[in-house]
Each structure stands twice: as structure tokens, then as C-alpha cells.
mmCIF file of C-alpha atoms in Angstrom:
data_model
loop_
_atom_site.group_PDB
_atom_site.id
_atom_site.type_symbol
_atom_site.label_atom_id
_atom_site.label_comp_id
_atom_site.label_asym_id
_atom_site.label_seq_id
_atom_site.Cartn_x
_atom_site.Cartn_y
_atom_site.Cartn_z
ATOM 1 C CA MET Z 212 -0.198 -0.261 -0.389
ATOM 2 C CA ASN Z 213 1.144 3.210 -0.580
ATOM 3 C CA ARG Z 214 1.826 5.708 1.867
ATOM 4 C CA VAL Z 215 -0.603 7.055 4.084
ATOM 5 C CA PRO Z 216 -1.040 11.102 4.420
ATOM 6 C CA PHE Z 217 -1.689 12.210 8.254
ATOM 7 C CA LEU Z 218 -3.844 14.954 6.709
ATOM 8 C CA ASP Z 219 -4.045 15.294 2.769
ATOM 9 C CA LEU Z 220 -5.957 19.013 2.072
ATOM 10 C CA ALA Z 221 -5.089 18.623 -1.140
ATOM 11 C CA ALA Z 222 -6.884 15.436 -2.133
ATOM 12 C CA LEU Z 223 -9.916 16.734 0.109
ATOM 13 C CA ASN Z 224 -10.285 20.395 -0.988
ATOM 14 C CA GLY Z 225 -9.647 18.792 -3.975
ATOM 15 C CA SER Z 226 -13.478 17.280 -4.196
ATOM 16 C CA MET Z 227 -14.814 20.697 -4.292
ATOM 17 C CA ASP Z 228 -12.157 22.334 -6.056
ATOM 18 C CA PRO Z 229 -14.270 23.668 -9.585
ATOM 19 C CA GLU Z 230 -17.299 24.986 -6.567
ATOM 20 C CA ILE Z 231 -14.434 26.234 -3.949
ATOM 21 C CA ARG Z 232 -12.697 28.091 -7.330
ATOM 22 C CA ALA Z 233 -16.119 28.893 -8.629
ATOM 23 C CA ALA Z 234 -16.887 30.927 -5.169
ATOM 24 C CA MET Z 235 -13.412 32.668 -5.171
ATOM 25 C CA ASP Z 236 -13.814 33.685 -8.693
ATOM 26 C CA LEU Z 237 -17.566 35.501 -7.895
ATOM 27 C CA VAL Z 238 -15.405 37.686 -5.244
ATOM 28 C CA LEU Z 239 -12.650 38.785 -7.491
ATOM 29 C CA GLU Z 240 -15.675 40.011 -9.993
ATOM 30 C CA HIS Z 241 -17.345 41.903 -7.215
ATOM 31 C CA GLY Z 242 -13.697 42.918 -5.615
ATOM 32 C CA ARG Z 243 -15.400 43.944 -2.099
ATOM 33 C CA TYR Z 244 -12.265 42.238 -0.200
ATOM 34 C CA ILE Z 245 -13.138 43.297 3.351
ATOM 35 C CA ASN Z 246 -16.653 42.655 4.308
ATOM 36 C CA GLY Z 247 -17.841 41.273 1.723
ATOM 37 C CA PRO Z 248 -21.070 40.100 1.196
ATOM 38 C CA GLU Z 249 -20.405 35.899 1.364
ATOM 39 C CA VAL Z 250 -18.862 37.524 5.021
ATOM 40 C CA GLY Z 251 -22.486 37.544 5.884
ATOM 41 C CA ALA Z 252 -23.988 35.175 4.358
ATOM 42 C CA PHE Z 253 -21.801 32.984 6.288
ATOM 43 C CA GLU Z 254 -22.553 34.362 9.385
ATOM 44 C CA GLU Z 255 -25.688 34.280 8.799
ATOM 45 C CA GLU Z 256 -25.609 30.090 7.519
ATOM 46 C CA TRP Z 257 -23.098 29.232 10.055
ATOM 47 C CA GLY Z 258 -25.327 30.865 12.797
ATOM 48 C CA ARG Z 259 -28.192 28.541 11.265
ATOM 49 C CA TYR Z 260 -25.734 25.585 11.352
ATOM 50 C CA CYS Z 261 -25.110 25.956 14.919
ATOM 51 C CA GLY Z 262 -28.875 26.600 16.642
ATOM 52 C CA THR Z 263 -27.776 30.301 17.479
ATOM 53 C CA LEU Z 264 -29.008 32.408 14.930
ATOM 54 C CA ARG Z 265 -26.026 34.761 15.875
ATOM 55 C CA ALA Z 266 -22.709 34.248 14.478
ATOM 56 C CA ILE Z 267 -19.485 36.289 13.808
ATOM 57 C CA GLY Z 268 -16.889 36.373 11.626
ATOM 58 C CA ALA Z 269 -13.496 36.857 13.258
ATOM 59 C CA ALA Z 270 -9.410 36.446 11.774
ATOM 60 C CA ASN Z 271 -8.484 33.073 13.356
ATOM 61 C CA GLY Z 272 -9.937 30.927 16.537
ATOM 62 C CA THR Z 273 -7.515 32.875 18.690
ATOM 63 C CA ALA Z 274 -9.134 35.913 17.864
ATOM 64 C CA ALA Z 275 -12.406 34.456 17.773
ATOM 65 C CA LEU Z 276 -11.687 33.622 21.296
ATOM 66 C CA HIS Z 277 -10.079 36.453 22.689
ATOM 67 C CA ALA Z 278 -12.564 38.772 21.229
ATOM 68 C CA ILE Z 279 -15.295 37.130 23.337
ATOM 69 C CA LEU Z 280 -13.324 37.218 26.386
ATOM 70 C CA GLN Z 281 -12.619 41.420 25.872
ATOM 71 C CA VAL Z 282 -15.862 42.223 24.911
ATOM 72 C CA MET Z 283 -17.198 40.298 28.400
ATOM 73 C CA GLU Z 284 -14.852 42.932 29.843
ATOM 74 C CA LEU Z 285 -12.225 40.289 31.046
ATOM 75 C CA GLY Z 286 -8.864 42.017 32.713
ATOM 76 C CA PRO Z 287 -6.602 42.279 34.958
ATOM 77 C CA GLY Z 288 -7.305 40.983 38.080
ATOM 78 C CA ASP Z 289 -10.073 38.407 36.797
ATOM 79 C CA GLU Z 290 -9.069 34.186 36.161
ATOM 80 C CA VAL Z 291 -10.234 31.959 33.449
ATOM 81 C CA ILE Z 292 -10.728 28.068 34.611
ATOM 82 C CA LEU Z 293 -9.266 26.026 31.654
ATOM 83 C CA PRO Z 294 -7.811 22.755 30.888
ATOM 84 C CA SER Z 295 -4.159 22.808 30.504
ATOM 85 C CA HIS Z 296 -4.400 19.662 27.880
ATOM 86 C CA THR Z 297 -5.418 22.261 24.928
ATOM 87 C CA PHE Z 298 -3.551 24.233 22.167
ATOM 88 C CA ILE Z 299 -1.796 26.677 23.439
ATOM 89 C CA ALA Z 300 -4.219 29.532 21.889
ATOM 90 C CA THR Z 301 -6.694 28.743 24.349
ATOM 91 C CA ALA Z 302 -4.273 30.172 27.016
ATOM 92 C CA GLU Z 303 -3.224 33.010 24.780
ATOM 93 C CA SER Z 304 -6.543 34.297 24.520
ATOM 94 C CA VAL Z 305 -7.178 34.438 27.937
ATOM 95 C CA LEU Z 306 -4.232 36.219 29.205
ATOM 96 C CA LEU Z 307 -4.418 39.065 25.705
ATOM 97 C CA THR Z 308 -7.503 40.246 27.793
ATOM 98 C CA GLY Z 309 -4.886 40.887 30.745
ATOM 99 C CA ALA Z 310 -6.741 37.506 33.308
ATOM 100 C CA LYS Z 311 -5.001 35.135 34.813
ATOM 101 C CA PRO Z 312 -5.646 31.481 33.371
ATOM 102 C CA VAL Z 313 -6.103 28.957 35.928
ATOM 103 C CA PHE Z 314 -5.689 25.692 34.812
ATOM 104 C CA VAL Z 315 -7.317 22.282 36.042
ATOM 105 C CA ASP Z 316 -7.292 18.422 35.065
ATOM 106 C CA ILE Z 317 -8.805 16.541 32.811
ATOM 107 C CA LEU Z 318 -10.959 13.548 33.960
ATOM 108 C CA PRO Z 319 -9.327 10.139 32.996
ATOM 109 C CA ASP Z 320 -11.729 8.739 30.563
ATOM 110 C CA THR Z 321 -12.661 11.293 27.874
ATOM 111 C CA TRP Z 322 -9.545 13.614 28.691
ATOM 112 C CA LEU Z 323 -11.805 16.782 28.986
ATOM 113 C CA ILE Z 324 -12.062 19.652 31.524
ATOM 114 C CA ASP Z 325 -12.917 17.505 34.974
ATOM 115 C CA PRO Z 326 -16.085 18.987 36.352
ATOM 116 C CA GLU Z 327 -14.952 18.254 39.897
ATOM 117 C CA ALA Z 328 -11.766 20.210 39.395
ATOM 118 C CA VAL Z 329 -13.809 23.110 38.104
ATOM 119 C CA ARG Z 330 -15.467 23.373 40.571
ATOM 120 C CA GLU Z 331 -12.510 23.664 43.207
ATOM 121 C CA ALA Z 332 -10.469 26.042 41.232
ATOM 122 C CA ILE Z 333 -13.622 28.667 41.621
ATOM 123 C CA SER Z 334 -12.607 31.626 43.822
ATOM 124 C CA PRO Z 335 -14.041 35.256 44.160
ATOM 125 C CA ARG Z 336 -11.519 36.372 41.318
ATOM 126 C CA THR Z 337 -13.128 33.606 38.796
ATOM 127 C CA ARG Z 338 -14.905 35.350 36.107
ATOM 128 C CA ALA Z 339 -15.427 32.220 33.253
ATOM 129 C CA ILE Z 340 -14.543 28.904 32.314
ATOM 130 C CA ILE Z 341 -13.961 27.560 29.362
ATOM 131 C CA PRO Z 342 -14.586 24.510 28.642
ATOM 132 C CA VAL Z 343 -12.021 22.720 25.394
ATOM 133 C CA HIS Z 344 -13.688 20.247 23.062
ATOM 134 C CA LEU Z 345 -11.203 18.178 22.231
ATOM 135 C CA TYR Z 346 -10.439 15.997 19.224
ATOM 136 C CA GLY Z 347 -14.198 17.100 18.195
ATOM 137 C CA MET Z 348 -15.583 15.683 21.604
ATOM 138 C CA PRO Z 349 -18.181 17.942 23.464
ATOM 139 C CA ALA Z 350 -16.877 18.644 26.674
ATOM 140 C CA ASP Z 351 -19.667 17.819 30.187
ATOM 141 C CA MET Z 352 -21.751 21.308 29.229
ATOM 142 C CA GLU Z 353 -24.570 20.418 31.860
ATOM 143 C CA ALA Z 354 -22.085 20.076 34.619
ATOM 144 C CA LEU Z 355 -20.575 23.093 32.956
ATOM 145 C CA ASN Z 356 -23.277 25.028 32.961
ATOM 146 C CA ALA Z 357 -24.534 24.097 36.110
ATOM 147 C CA ILE Z 358 -21.713 25.324 37.937
ATOM 148 C CA GLY Z 359 -21.466 28.372 36.100
ATOM 149 C CA CYS Z 360 -25.377 29.095 36.852
ATOM 150 C CA GLU Z 361 -24.741 28.596 40.767
ATOM 151 C CA GLN Z 362 -21.725 30.454 41.306
ATOM 152 C CA GLY Z 363 -22.757 33.370 38.463
ATOM 153 C CA ILE Z 364 -19.391 32.900 36.331
ATOM 154 C CA SER Z 365 -19.564 32.857 31.953
ATOM 155 C CA VAL Z 366 -19.024 29.208 30.332
ATOM 156 C CA VAL Z 367 -17.627 30.257 26.877
ATOM 157 C CA GLU Z 368 -17.064 27.417 24.332
ATOM 158 C CA ASP Z 369 -13.544 26.837 22.528
ATOM 159 C CA ALA Z 370 -15.395 24.495 19.373
ATOM 160 C CA SER Z 371 -11.810 24.781 17.185
ATOM 161 C CA GLN Z 372 -11.918 21.202 16.887
ATOM 162 C CA ALA Z 373 -16.012 20.405 16.992
ATOM 163 C CA HIS Z 374 -17.365 21.567 13.640
ATOM 164 C CA GLY Z 375 -20.557 19.592 14.062
ATOM 165 C CA ALA Z 376 -20.111 17.620 17.329
ATOM 166 C CA VAL Z 377 -23.574 17.573 19.198
ATOM 167 C CA TYR Z 378 -24.247 17.106 22.645
ATOM 168 C CA LYS Z 379 -27.458 15.668 24.280
ATOM 169 C CA GLY Z 380 -29.028 16.944 21.000
ATOM 170 C CA SER Z 381 -28.052 20.897 20.212
ATOM 171 C CA ARG Z 382 -24.437 21.288 18.528
ATOM 172 C CA THR Z 383 -21.583 23.005 19.505
ATOM 173 C CA GLY Z 384 -21.629 26.702 19.850
ATOM 174 C CA SER Z 385 -24.979 27.201 21.394
ATOM 175 C CA LEU Z 386 -23.930 25.023 24.711
ATOM 176 C CA GLY Z 387 -22.433 28.286 26.743
ATOM 177 C CA HIS Z 388 -22.277 31.551 26.998
ATOM 178 C CA ALA Z 389 -20.820 31.957 23.555
ATOM 179 C CA ALA Z 390 -18.282 30.008 21.711
ATOM 180 C CA ALA Z 391 -15.694 30.351 19.976
ATOM 181 C CA PHE Z 392 -14.222 28.153 15.885
ATOM 182 C CA SER Z 393 -11.060 27.775 14.592
ATOM 183 C CA PHE Z 394 -11.370 27.684 10.557
ATOM 184 C CA PHE Z 395 -7.551 26.307 10.196
ATOM 185 C CA PRO Z 396 -7.177 24.348 6.880
ATOM 186 C CA GLY Z 397 -6.962 21.321 8.645
ATOM 187 C CA LYS Z 398 -9.876 21.807 10.353
ATOM 188 C CA ASN Z 399 -13.366 19.706 9.444
ATOM 189 C CA LEU Z 400 -14.496 23.097 8.132
ATOM 190 C CA GLY Z 401 -11.374 23.999 7.519
ATOM 191 C CA ALA Z 402 -10.552 27.695 5.105
ATOM 192 C CA LEU Z 403 -7.925 28.066 2.520
ATOM 193 C CA GLY Z 404 -5.680 29.991 5.201
ATOM 194 C CA ASP Z 405 -6.727 31.489 8.986
ATOM 195 C CA ALA Z 406 -9.810 32.138 9.761
ATOM 196 C CA GLY Z 407 -12.557 31.632 12.756
ATOM 197 C CA GLY Z 408 -15.906 32.646 14.435
ATOM 198 C CA ILE Z 409 -17.925 33.581 17.229
ATOM 199 C CA THR Z 410 -21.661 32.263 17.653
ATOM 200 C CA THR Z 411 -23.185 33.411 20.942
ATOM 201 C CA VAL Z 412 -27.733 33.457 21.496
ATOM 202 C CA ASP Z 413 -27.234 36.607 23.752
ATOM 203 C CA GLU Z 414 -28.000 39.623 21.008
ATOM 204 C CA GLU Z 415 -25.863 42.473 22.902
ATOM 205 C CA LEU Z 416 -23.057 40.524 22.871
ATOM 206 C CA ALA Z 417 -22.853 39.370 19.796
ATOM 207 C CA ARG Z 418 -23.630 43.435 18.474
ATOM 208 C CA ARG Z 419 -20.971 43.755 20.560
ATOM 209 C CA LEU Z 420 -18.703 41.207 18.858
ATOM 210 C CA ARG Z 421 -20.038 42.429 15.643
ATOM 211 C CA LEU Z 422 -17.642 45.781 16.326
ATOM 212 C CA PHE Z 423 -15.405 44.770 17.805
ATOM 213 C CA VAL Z 424 -14.247 42.898 15.446
ATOM 214 C CA ASN Z 425 -13.777 45.399 12.735
ATOM 215 C CA HIS Z 426 -12.727 47.986 15.081
ATOM 216 C CA GLY Z 427 -15.619 48.985 17.421
ATOM 217 C CA ARG Z 428 -17.447 50.842 14.872
ATOM 218 C CA GLU Z 429 -21.217 51.303 13.609
ATOM 219 C CA GLY Z 430 -20.645 53.747 10.987
ATOM 220 C CA LYS Z 431 -17.096 54.336 8.496
ATOM 221 C CA TYR Z 432 -15.721 56.726 11.679
ATOM 222 C CA GLU Z 433 -18.099 55.990 14.643
ATOM 223 C CA HIS Z 434 -16.228 53.766 16.869
ATOM 224 C CA GLU Z 435 -18.211 53.260 19.523
ATOM 225 C CA ILE Z 436 -16.460 50.614 21.801
ATOM 226 C CA PHE Z 437 -12.450 50.127 21.717
ATOM 227 C CA GLY Z 438 -11.778 46.926 19.214
ATOM 228 C CA THR Z 439 -9.312 45.817 16.926
ATOM 229 C CA ASN Z 440 -9.160 44.088 13.430
ATOM 230 C CA TYR Z 441 -10.249 40.906 13.783
ATOM 231 C CA ARG Z 442 -12.757 40.544 10.541
ATOM 232 C CA LEU Z 443 -12.683 37.732 8.360
ATOM 233 C CA ASP Z 444 -11.954 38.360 4.952
ATOM 234 C CA THR Z 445 -13.729 37.661 2.322
ATOM 235 C CA LEU Z 446 -12.351 34.959 0.022
ATOM 236 C CA GLN Z 447 -11.958 32.346 3.504
ATOM 237 C CA ALA Z 448 -15.609 33.215 3.724
ATOM 238 C CA ALA Z 449 -16.758 32.437 0.026
ATOM 239 C CA VAL Z 450 -14.624 28.757 0.821
ATOM 240 C CA LEU Z 451 -16.163 28.495 3.874
ATOM 241 C CA ARG Z 452 -19.771 28.757 2.381
ATOM 242 C CA VAL Z 453 -18.501 25.941 -0.115
ATOM 243 C CA LYS Z 454 -17.534 23.257 2.534
ATOM 244 C CA LEU Z 455 -20.421 24.017 4.767
ATOM 245 C CA ALA Z 456 -22.355 22.373 2.651
ATOM 246 C CA VAL Z 457 -20.685 19.015 3.089
ATOM 247 C CA LEU Z 458 -19.884 19.312 6.390
ATOM 248 C CA ASP Z 459 -22.217 17.177 7.219
ATOM 249 C CA GLU Z 460 -21.397 14.443 4.702
ATOM 250 C CA TRP Z 461 -17.409 14.849 5.712
ATOM 251 C CA ASN Z 462 -18.138 14.955 9.193
ATOM 252 C CA ALA Z 463 -20.366 11.283 8.987
ATOM 253 C CA ARG Z 464 -17.288 9.815 7.133
ATOM 254 C CA ARG Z 465 -15.460 10.610 9.836
ATOM 255 C CA ARG Z 466 -17.618 8.646 12.231
ATOM 256 C CA GLU Z 467 -17.208 6.030 10.226
ATOM 257 C CA LEU Z 468 -13.647 5.704 10.280
ATOM 258 C CA ALA Z 469 -13.726 6.464 13.959
ATOM 259 C CA ALA Z 470 -16.010 3.807 14.173
ATOM 260 C CA LEU Z 471 -13.733 1.424 12.803
ATOM 261 C CA TYR Z 472 -10.682 1.660 14.120
ATOM 262 C CA ARG Z 473 -12.389 1.876 17.954
ATOM 263 C CA GLU Z 474 -13.866 -2.439 16.549
ATOM 264 C CA ILE Z 475 -10.529 -2.901 15.580
ATOM 265 C CA LEU Z 476 -8.079 -1.748 18.209
ATOM 266 C CA SER Z 477 -10.359 -2.972 20.915
ATOM 267 C CA GLN Z 478 -9.353 -6.173 19.858
ATOM 268 C CA ASP Z 479 -6.670 -7.503 22.910
ATOM 269 C CA VAL Z 480 -3.702 -7.944 21.082
ATOM 270 C CA TYR Z 481 -3.859 -3.444 21.349
ATOM 271 C CA THR Z 482 -5.605 -3.008 24.750
ATOM 272 C CA GLU Z 483 -2.535 -5.448 26.287
ATOM 273 C CA SER Z 484 -0.388 -3.307 25.105
ATOM 274 C CA GLY Z 485 -1.999 -0.414 27.307
ATOM 275 C CA LEU Z 486 -3.575 1.328 23.754
ATOM 276 C CA GLU Z 487 -6.563 4.136 25.148
ATOM 277 C CA ILE Z 488 -8.907 5.383 22.982
ATOM 278 C CA GLN Z 489 -10.834 8.880 23.928
ATOM 279 C CA ALA Z 490 -13.852 7.924 25.782
ATOM 280 C CA ASP Z 491 -17.510 9.648 24.405
ATOM 281 C CA THR Z 492 -18.852 12.413 27.054
ATOM 282 C CA LYS Z 493 -22.438 10.708 28.231
ATOM 283 C CA GLY Z 494 -24.580 11.915 25.384
ATOM 284 C CA ALA Z 495 -22.027 13.251 23.000
ATOM 285 C CA ASP Z 496 -21.374 12.401 19.567
ATOM 286 C CA SER Z 497 -17.860 13.913 17.981
ATOM 287 C CA ALA Z 498 -16.881 15.026 15.369
ATOM 288 C CA TRP Z 499 -13.770 13.478 16.037
ATOM 289 C CA HIS Z 500 -11.578 15.536 14.143
ATOM 290 C CA LEU Z 501 -8.992 13.862 15.370
ATOM 291 C CA PHE Z 502 -8.242 10.293 15.846
ATOM 292 C CA VAL Z 503 -6.307 10.003 19.154
ATOM 293 C CA ILE Z 504 -5.070 6.480 21.299
ATOM 294 C CA SER Z 505 -2.537 7.095 24.417
ATOM 295 C CA ILE Z 506 0.010 3.996 24.299
ATOM 296 C CA PRO Z 507 2.576 3.700 26.062
ATOM 297 C CA GLY Z 508 6.276 3.629 23.993
ATOM 298 C CA ARG Z 509 4.486 6.134 21.748
ATOM 299 C CA ASP Z 510 8.444 7.815 20.675
ATOM 300 C CA ALA Z 511 9.264 4.497 19.239
ATOM 301 C CA ILE Z 512 5.213 4.041 17.676
ATOM 302 C CA ILE Z 513 5.681 6.960 15.647
ATOM 303 C CA ASP Z 514 8.994 6.243 13.852
ATOM 304 C CA ALA Z 515 7.933 2.290 13.644
ATOM 305 C CA LEU Z 516 4.993 2.960 12.204
ATOM 306 C CA SER Z 517 6.648 6.401 9.505
ATOM 307 C CA ARG Z 518 9.270 3.418 8.305
ATOM 308 C CA ARG Z 519 6.082 1.601 6.946
ATOM 309 C CA GLY Z 520 4.801 4.592 5.271
ATOM 310 C CA ILE Z 521 2.275 5.918 7.781
ATOM 311 C CA SER Z 522 2.591 9.734 9.095
ATOM 312 C CA THR Z 523 1.073 9.839 13.111
ATOM 313 C CA GLY Z 524 0.926 13.161 14.345
ATOM 314 C CA MET Z 525 1.034 14.269 18.191
ATOM 315 C CA HIS Z 526 -1.679 16.667 20.152
ATOM 316 C CA TYR Z 527 -1.088 17.840 22.685
ATOM 317 C CA PRO Z 528 2.725 16.585 23.972
ATOM 318 C CA ILE Z 529 3.591 19.175 26.214
ATOM 319 C CA PRO Z 530 0.748 20.304 28.103
ATOM 320 C CA CYS Z 531 0.156 24.538 28.593
ATOM 321 C CA HIS Z 532 0.917 24.436 32.827
ATOM 322 C CA LEU Z 533 4.434 23.375 31.595
ATOM 323 C CA GLN Z 534 4.791 25.366 28.256
ATOM 324 C CA PRO Z 535 8.254 27.816 28.769
ATOM 325 C CA SER Z 536 6.156 30.835 28.371
ATOM 326 C CA LEU Z 537 2.680 29.622 30.339
ATOM 327 C CA ALA Z 538 4.398 28.189 34.137
ATOM 328 C CA LYS Z 539 5.364 30.938 35.597
ATOM 329 C CA VAL Z 540 2.870 33.179 34.066
ATOM 330 C CA SER Z 541 0.043 30.893 35.553
ATOM 331 C CA PRO Z 542 0.589 27.816 37.723
ATOM 332 C CA ALA Z 543 -1.795 25.507 37.241
ATOM 333 C CA MET Z 544 -3.821 24.484 40.808
ATOM 334 C CA GLY Z 545 -0.815 21.991 41.908
ATOM 335 C CA SER Z 546 0.076 19.017 39.913
ATOM 336 C CA LEU Z 547 -2.268 17.658 36.725
ATOM 337 C CA PRO Z 548 -0.913 13.999 36.442
ATOM 338 C CA VAL Z 549 -3.861 12.542 34.431
ATOM 339 C CA THR Z 550 -2.728 15.360 32.185
ATOM 340 C CA GLU Z 551 0.703 15.004 32.345
ATOM 341 C CA LYS Z 552 0.501 11.061 32.428
ATOM 342 C CA LEU Z 553 -1.931 11.198 29.044
ATOM 343 C CA CYS Z 554 0.036 13.782 27.126
ATOM 344 C CA SER Z 555 3.623 11.554 27.672
ATOM 345 C CA ASN Z 556 1.886 9.091 25.705
ATOM 346 C CA LEU Z 557 -0.993 10.207 23.129
ATOM 347 C CA LEU Z 558 -0.181 9.511 19.174
ATOM 348 C CA SER Z 559 -3.503 10.755 16.880
ATOM 349 C CA LEU Z 560 -3.732 8.493 13.912
ATOM 350 C CA PRO Z 561 -4.755 9.143 10.396
ATOM 351 C CA ILE Z 562 -8.784 9.866 10.280
ATOM 352 C CA CYS Z 563 -9.993 12.500 6.842
ATOM 353 C CA PRO Z 564 -12.843 11.847 4.530
ATOM 354 C CA THR Z 565 -10.541 11.077 1.654
ATOM 355 C CA LEU Z 566 -9.299 7.669 3.384
ATOM 356 C CA ASP Z 567 -11.090 4.649 3.671
ATOM 357 C CA ALA Z 568 -11.834 1.389 5.292
ATOM 358 C CA ALA Z 569 -9.286 -0.161 4.043
ATOM 359 C CA THR Z 570 -6.470 2.419 4.648
ATOM 360 C CA ILE Z 571 -7.741 2.645 8.438
ATOM 361 C CA GLU Z 572 -7.942 -1.535 8.493
ATOM 362 C CA HIS Z 573 -3.929 -1.511 7.164
ATOM 363 C CA VAL Z 574 -2.451 1.015 9.894
ATOM 364 C CA CYS Z 575 -4.332 -0.962 12.225
ATOM 365 C CA ASP Z 576 -2.190 -4.040 11.069
ATOM 366 C CA GLU Z 577 0.689 -2.517 10.998
ATOM 367 C CA LEU Z 578 0.771 -0.767 14.376
ATOM 368 C CA ARG Z 579 -0.275 -4.928 15.617
ATOM 369 C CA ASP Z 580 3.250 -5.818 13.551
ATOM 370 C CA ILE Z 581 4.585 -3.165 15.755
ATOM 371 C CA LEU Z 582 3.255 -4.166 19.039
ATOM 372 C CA GLU Z 583 3.603 -7.755 18.363
ATOM 373 C CA SER Z 584 7.797 -7.484 17.066
ATOM 374 C CA ASN Z 585 10.370 -6.402 18.735
ATOM 375 C CA GLU Z 586 10.361 -3.173 16.306
ATOM 376 C CA VAL Z 587 9.753 -0.569 19.454
ATOM 377 C CA SER Z 588 11.849 -2.119 21.883
ATOM 378 C CA SER Z 589 14.695 -2.281 19.696
#
């Protein structure tokens, strides 16, 4: 079998090449590259898809999350609780407001933020909780929203990896006070460059967010609030509209591939090696942005798979509270043993709508052969 790429964006985007080129050609024809009609159209479609009716385009996922926290008026002296097991952008967005990230541990089965750890970390300075729907799996939003409601704390979803994921009948993006999405090219709904979005059911918050991402202005030179330039590019909005039309189809394919991985990797030859798979949050249906396993000897296995032509990834090997840029700025609330153990064993296997069942079986077969041989220990 040929090499197995971790993610083949050329093939994925190539499957919609005529539609993408036609959408971009329309932008070239009308020439409204900033705040063109495609931006408003995508915002309407994305808000309707997520079930919030309100959506605001943003320059990228980091900008989207920062905009939410900034418009909520977080600042110095405030604290935001979030998992350490996430991409650093979640923490960066908090620090950009002047607030302090407070890192907590994750659940040992779903690998998502632990609601009880959140409860223990709450202080009089806590202003927000950021659950991260990591790898496409929604966090336990019922428990987190209950804590937020009880304590008067906002719950802001980092849904950057969970486009189209569902929790108890509702899509991510509609589960908290507001949600941030990244449309980075490799995401389930990916642009052809940096792009992001925000959803919220709060009409006034949406109005202020729309102002904030466009220099805080209502008219060309009338700036109602302090803002910045976090606008979504018109060309990227045009591409996202095309790909949104097939998001559910692509997600369904991801779920089929993930189900096959789970079926095969539940066999004794894998589990006896210590291999574990992310568990489902109760009532959740993951978007399977990534298929991640935890397995001892991760680095050696990555090398062995690479020698066999299979590309893999690591998401994320160094937790935020151990990052040199964050450890002194915002130390964790004590040690985070579940996070630290997991991060040393994480391995992401290929999953993409362009793959077929035979490829997944091939990846699993090669992994089994590695586990049964002396290749890893040699």
C-alpha cells in the first residue's frame, strides 16, 4: 500500500475544486475583499447551522476567543478556568485580556476538563470557564453550565475542533454563553488560510462582538467601542460557504472511520499493550476532528509507523502548565497528574474523509505488527 498521509488537504479540497474556484471567482468579480457579501452570508449560515442564529466571522480561532473574553470585559485581576490539555491558543486568548488562566486537570476517560476540578478551582476572582471540545468530543456541558449558573460565571466554549459535534441534541457553539471556532485549513470546516468564527445566543453580546472585530465601529468613522481588526476575510468566507454544504457528509465519514478504528483497536492485542481510546462524553456525538490514542512507548511507535509509510501526529505532548512561556505566568492549581500522564502517551492516527476502510485496516495491521514484534524495543 502507498504511504498514508496524516492529512491530505490537497485531495480533500480537490474534491470540491470547481465549487471553490467558482466561489472565489465571484469575489474577484465584485472586488469587495473586506466585509464583502460572502461574509454576512456565511455568518447567517453558520449561526443557523450551530443553532444560535447569531454568528460573527473572525480572523482566526485565537482572535475569536480573545474577542469574546475582551467584550465580556475580562481584565487584570480576573481568573479564567481552563484545561491544561489544549492548544496554547486557549491560554493565549485569556492572557491577551490581562486575565489569568487557571489550569485544571482532565477526566481520565474522556480526556476533557474535569467539572469537579473546575469547582475546586473557583475563587472570588473567577469570571469564566472555558471547556475545550478537544479532538471533536464535546465536554460535559450540563455539569459545567450548572457550575457556571450556580456561581454566576460565564461558560465559553472553545469549539475550535468540534465543528458539527453534538451534545444532548444540540450542536457545539450553542452550549454556552458564546463559542469560538477556528477554521484553520486542517479543521473539519477549514478555510484556505486563517479564519475563525464566534457564535452566541446573546443578541447584545453578538452586537458588541460584531463591532469589536471591526475596530469597534458602527459607521466608517464612528467607533462606538474600543475594538481591533479581527475581521473574517471575504475570500475565506466564500470558501467556507462551499465547504459548509458538505460538512455533515464529511463528518459522517469521519464517524464511520472512527467507529472502525474503535472496533479494531478494542481487540486484546492492542489493549494488552496499554492502548486506550478517548471515551465518549455521555450524550455526545464527536465530530472526530482527530483520532487520538494513548499508548506507552509513543515515540518509538511513531518512528516505527513512519518507517512503514504511515504519518501520525501528537496533540499535544506538552501541557500548557508546563510550557516555558506559561509556567511562571500562570502555574497550575497543584499538579495535574492525569494531564501529565496522558500527554506523554498521546498519538494521533490518520483520519480524514478522503480515507477508506482499507486504509484504516492497514494502519491498524501495521500497528499490531509493531506491537507483536521487537521493533519498538530495538
